[in-house]
Short mmCIF file of C-alpha atoms in Angstrom, two decimals:
data_model
loop_
_atom_site.label_atom_id
_atom_site.label_comp_id
_atom_site.label_asym_id
_atom_site.label_seq_id
_atom_site.Cartn_x
_atom_site.Cartn_y
_atom_site.Cartn_z
CA ASP A 22 -14.79 -13.68 2.16
CA ALA A 23 -11.04 -14.54 3.03
CA GLY A 24 -8.64 -11.66 2.64
CA VAL A 25 -5.52 -11.45 -0.05
CA ILE A 26 -3.64 -14.73 1.12
CA GLN A 27 0.57 -14.83 1.34
CA SER A 28 3.12 -17.44 1.61
CA PRO A 29 4.93 -17.80 3.70
CA ARG A 30 4.54 -15.47 6.08
CA HIS A 31 8.53 -15.34 7.58
CA GLU A 32 11.44 -16.05 5.86
CA VAL A 33 15.38 -16.29 6.77
CA THR A 34 17.46 -17.46 4.76
CA GLU A 35 21.09 -17.20 3.85
CA MET A 36 22.50 -15.68 0.76
CA GLY A 37 22.68 -17.09 -3.18
CA GLN A 38 19.29 -19.37 -1.79
CA GLU A 39 16.60 -18.25 -4.07
CA VAL A 40 13.32 -17.47 -2.13
CA THR A 41 9.47 -17.61 -3.53
CA LEU A 42 7.20 -15.40 -2.72
CA ARG A 43 3.49 -16.80 -3.26
CA CYS A 44 -0.04 -15.20 -3.47
CA LYS A 45 -4.08 -15.46 -3.56
CA PRO A 46 -5.86 -13.00 -4.17
CA ILE A 47 -9.30 -11.87 -3.47
CA SER A 48 -11.31 -13.96 -5.69
CA GLY A 49 -13.08 -11.95 -8.49
CA HIS A 50 -10.50 -9.50 -8.25
CA ASP A 51 -8.45 -8.92 -11.76
CA TYR A 52 -5.69 -6.63 -10.36
CA LEU A 53 -2.73 -7.75 -8.97
CA PHE A 54 -0.23 -6.37 -6.75
CA TRP A 55 3.75 -6.73 -5.27
CA TYR A 56 5.26 -4.54 -3.11
CA ARG A 57 8.04 -4.42 -1.31
CA GLN A 58 8.44 -2.12 2.06
CA THR A 59 11.54 -1.11 3.26
CA MET A 60 12.49 1.45 5.99
CA MET A 61 14.95 2.99 3.47
CA ARG A 62 12.49 3.07 0.92
CA GLY A 63 8.75 2.92 2.64
CA LEU A 64 6.91 1.32 0.22
CA GLU A 65 7.91 1.03 -3.42
CA LEU A 66 5.60 -1.06 -6.36
CA LEU A 67 7.18 -3.30 -7.90
CA ILE A 68 5.43 -4.98 -10.73
CA TYR A 69 1.16 -5.25 -11.21
CA PHE A 70 -0.48 -8.20 -13.46
CA ASN A 71 -4.73 -7.50 -15.28
CA ASN A 72 -6.10 -10.62 -16.07
CA ASN A 73 -3.19 -12.02 -15.29
CA VAL A 74 -0.87 -10.28 -18.00
CA PRO A 75 2.02 -8.29 -16.32
CA ILE A 76 1.59 -4.77 -16.60
CA ASP A 77 3.84 -2.67 -15.17
CA ASP A 78 6.77 -4.29 -13.90
CA SER A 79 9.75 -0.96 -14.18
CA GLY A 80 9.78 -1.03 -9.99
CA MET A 81 11.45 -5.05 -10.18
CA PRO A 82 14.32 -4.12 -8.44
CA GLU A 83 17.39 -6.21 -11.06
CA ASP A 84 17.30 -9.64 -13.46
CA ARG A 85 17.59 -11.18 -10.10
CA PHE A 86 13.66 -10.37 -9.09
CA SER A 87 10.70 -11.65 -10.87
CA ALA A 88 7.34 -12.41 -10.85
CA LYS A 89 4.20 -15.04 -12.49
CA MET A 90 1.42 -15.71 -12.83
CA PRO A 91 0.01 -18.34 -13.70
CA ASN A 92 -3.40 -18.40 -13.25
CA ALA A 93 -6.60 -15.99 -12.63
CA SER A 94 -5.69 -17.54 -8.93
CA PHE A 95 -2.15 -17.27 -7.79
CA SER A 96 0.75 -15.12 -8.50
CA THR A 97 5.23 -15.63 -7.17
CA LEU A 98 7.70 -13.25 -7.03
CA LYS A 99 10.57 -15.17 -6.79
CA ILE A 100 14.26 -13.60 -5.74
CA GLN A 101 17.42 -15.45 -6.71
CA PRO A 102 19.33 -15.49 -5.85
CA SER A 103 18.97 -13.24 -2.91
CA GLU A 104 21.45 -11.12 -0.77
CA PRO A 105 21.28 -9.67 2.11
CA ARG A 106 19.60 -6.07 0.96
CA ASP A 107 16.65 -7.96 -1.27
CA SER A 108 15.05 -8.01 3.31
CA ALA A 109 11.70 -6.93 2.58
CA VAL A 110 8.30 -7.24 3.74
CA TYR A 111 6.68 -8.22 -0.15
CA PHE A 112 2.98 -7.58 0.30
CA CYS A 113 1.21 -8.85 -2.33
CA ALA A 114 -2.45 -6.65 -3.00
CA SER A 115 -5.59 -7.06 -5.45
CA SER A 116 -8.43 -4.50 -6.52
CA TYR A 117 -11.13 -5.23 -9.16
CA PRO A 118 -11.60 -1.46 -11.02
CA PHE A 119 -16.03 -1.32 -9.83
CA GLY A 120 -17.13 2.13 -11.42
CA THR A 121 -16.39 3.47 -15.06
CA GLY A 122 -13.97 1.41 -16.18
CA LEU A 123 -10.47 3.06 -16.96
CA LEU A 124 -11.43 6.09 -15.73
CA PHE A 125 -12.31 5.19 -12.60
CA SER A 126 -9.38 5.78 -9.88
CA GLY A 127 -10.89 5.17 -6.37
CA ASN A 128 -11.11 1.22 -5.93
CA THR A 129 -9.52 0.42 -3.07
CA ILE A 130 -6.53 -1.98 -3.61
CA TYR A 131 -7.01 -4.88 -0.45
CA PHE A 132 -3.65 -6.31 0.82
CA GLY A 133 -2.64 -9.34 2.34
CA GLU A 134 -0.47 -9.72 5.64
CA GLY A 135 2.88 -9.19 3.93
CA SER A 136 5.69 -11.24 3.83
CA TRP A 137 8.16 -10.50 5.90
CA LEU A 138 12.48 -11.37 4.34
CA THR A 139 15.62 -11.65 6.44
CA VAL A 140 18.55 -12.80 3.74
CA VAL A 141 21.62 -13.25 6.54
CA GLY B 3 5.19 11.67 -11.73
CA ASP B 4 2.79 11.92 -9.13
CA SER B 5 3.88 12.06 -5.65
CA VAL B 6 2.99 12.03 -2.01
CA THR B 7 4.60 13.96 0.70
CA GLN B 8 3.53 13.54 4.17
CA MET B 9 4.11 14.88 7.71
CA GLU B 10 7.61 13.35 9.45
CA GLY B 11 7.10 11.80 12.28
CA PRO B 12 6.33 10.13 14.86
CA VAL B 13 3.58 12.14 15.79
CA THR B 14 3.80 11.56 20.11
CA LEU B 15 0.00 12.40 21.58
CA SER B 16 -1.50 11.37 24.82
CA GLU B 17 -5.05 9.83 25.27
CA GLU B 18 -8.13 11.75 24.05
CA ALA B 19 -6.45 14.87 22.19
CA PHE B 20 -6.97 15.58 18.99
CA LEU B 21 -4.75 14.99 15.37
CA THR B 22 -3.95 16.07 12.00
CA ILE B 23 -1.44 14.46 9.68
CA ASN B 24 -0.78 16.43 6.88
CA CYS B 25 -0.50 15.38 3.52
CA THR B 26 -0.53 16.66 0.06
CA TYR B 27 -0.04 15.75 -2.83
CA THR B 28 1.40 15.81 -6.84
CA ALA B 29 -0.89 14.21 -10.24
CA THR B 30 -2.02 15.87 -13.43
CA GLY B 31 -5.40 14.55 -14.10
CA TYR B 32 -8.28 13.75 -11.28
CA PRO B 33 -7.17 11.52 -8.71
CA SER B 34 -8.32 9.50 -6.10
CA LEU B 35 -6.81 9.67 -2.49
CA PHE B 36 -6.70 7.82 0.16
CA TRP B 37 -5.75 6.87 3.76
CA TYR B 38 -3.93 3.23 4.56
CA VAL B 39 -3.33 1.95 7.61
CA GLN B 40 -0.84 -0.39 9.64
CA TYR B 41 -0.39 -1.45 12.92
CA PRO B 42 2.11 -3.22 14.53
CA GLY B 43 3.10 -6.58 12.72
CA GLU B 44 0.79 -6.66 9.78
CA GLY B 45 -0.82 -5.68 6.26
CA LEU B 46 -2.56 -2.40 5.61
CA GLN B 47 -6.44 -1.58 5.77
CA LEU B 48 -8.00 1.54 3.70
CA LEU B 49 -9.05 3.61 6.66
CA LEU B 50 -11.23 5.80 4.25
CA LYS B 51 -10.78 7.55 0.65
CA ALA B 52 -12.49 10.11 -1.06
CA THR B 53 -13.01 10.21 -5.00
CA LYS B 54 -13.17 13.40 -6.40
CA ALA B 55 -12.75 17.16 -5.36
CA ASP B 56 -14.77 18.29 -1.99
CA ASP B 57 -14.63 14.63 -1.27
CA LYS B 58 -15.05 13.96 2.78
CA GLY B 59 -13.36 10.59 3.80
CA SER B 60 -14.50 9.10 6.71
CA ASN B 61 -14.18 6.02 8.59
CA LYS B 62 -13.84 5.60 13.10
CA GLY B 63 -13.83 8.82 13.82
CA PHE B 64 -11.50 9.76 11.14
CA GLU B 65 -12.01 12.54 8.30
CA ALA B 66 -10.02 13.66 5.81
CA THR B 67 -12.03 16.25 2.96
CA TYR B 68 -10.15 15.79 -0.24
CA ARG B 69 -9.17 19.50 -1.28
CA LYS B 70 -8.44 20.03 -5.21
CA GLU B 71 -7.06 24.36 -4.59
CA THR B 72 -4.74 23.04 -2.24
CA THR B 73 -3.34 19.70 -3.05
CA SER B 74 -4.00 18.39 0.76
CA PHE B 75 -5.56 15.64 1.70
CA HIS B 76 -5.04 15.87 5.88
CA LEU B 77 -5.78 13.18 8.42
CA GLU B 78 -8.05 14.51 11.23
CA LYS B 79 -9.14 12.13 13.82
CA GLY B 80 -11.06 14.70 17.43
CA SER B 81 -10.56 11.68 19.97
CA VAL B 82 -7.36 9.54 19.66
CA GLN B 83 -7.17 6.14 21.42
CA VAL B 84 -3.94 3.94 21.93
CA SER B 85 -5.46 1.93 19.75
CA ASP B 86 -4.70 3.91 16.93
CA SER B 87 -1.13 3.51 16.96
CA ALA B 88 -0.29 2.38 13.91
CA VAL B 89 1.19 3.35 11.07
CA TYR B 90 -0.87 5.84 8.00
CA PHE B 91 0.04 6.38 4.23
CA CYS B 92 -1.77 8.80 2.34
CA ALA B 93 -1.94 7.73 -1.12
CA LEU B 94 -3.18 8.58 -4.65
CA MET B 95 -4.29 6.63 -7.63
CA ASN B 96 -4.54 8.96 -10.91
CA THR B 97 -7.22 8.46 -13.80
CA GLY B 98 -6.57 5.75 -15.90
CA PHE B 99 -4.45 3.79 -13.35
CA GLN B 100 -4.45 0.97 -11.24
CA LYS B 101 -1.90 1.42 -8.70
CA LEU B 102 -1.52 3.45 -5.81
CA VAL B 103 1.03 5.93 -4.84
CA PHE B 104 2.18 5.79 -1.45
CA GLY B 105 3.26 8.71 0.41
CA THR B 106 6.19 7.76 3.01
CA GLY B 107 4.35 7.06 6.24
CA THR B 108 3.29 8.76 9.60
CA ARG B 109 3.82 6.43 12.31
CA LEU B 110 1.03 7.79 15.84
CA LEU B 111 2.31 6.65 19.45
CA VAL B 112 -1.05 7.43 22.18
CA SER B 113 -0.17 7.33 25.84
CA PRO B 114 -2.75 6.41 28.33
#
């Protein structure tokens, strides 16, 4: 079975340009997460969705960032306008909550290979 | 809030040495605990997990035991290989939430 698929794998863009990162979760998974990884801040959760609905976007850094999930098999993370400090690896991840519903916390979250963004 | 603390890296070892990477956590409730591994240029892969106190997770020779009394989940391996060189992340997922809280990661470098 295919894993979480992200595109592009690498992107170099100029400051001020719009950046769109794309993600296809594992089929059947109903949770989708966007994480950002930087040397300074480590792995940060930006936003996550359940059944295509945003549940927690408290990690989205500012209004320049937006995320959508129009259907169960596709999500986007958009940065407009981009800035050099947005340079990072952006990971998409997905999971399916097996176990005794929401009280079960041992579900495995599967990560994509990441989108490596450089803003110059 | 929930948090995970890992030992600073890098950890530098020779092949066949014993590995310990310390991880402690702070959380309300009864979280599940995870170790993820990130090889150079790749995403994160689940290495092992434990969902309740005294559980031991194991995979590929790595082990970690969920110690509620010391709020710890230390990663161990009896004999490391060069191919184990990677960054290791300890993480928790708390009851009622589906999101992972990560530690800062520990880089392991294994030399022949």
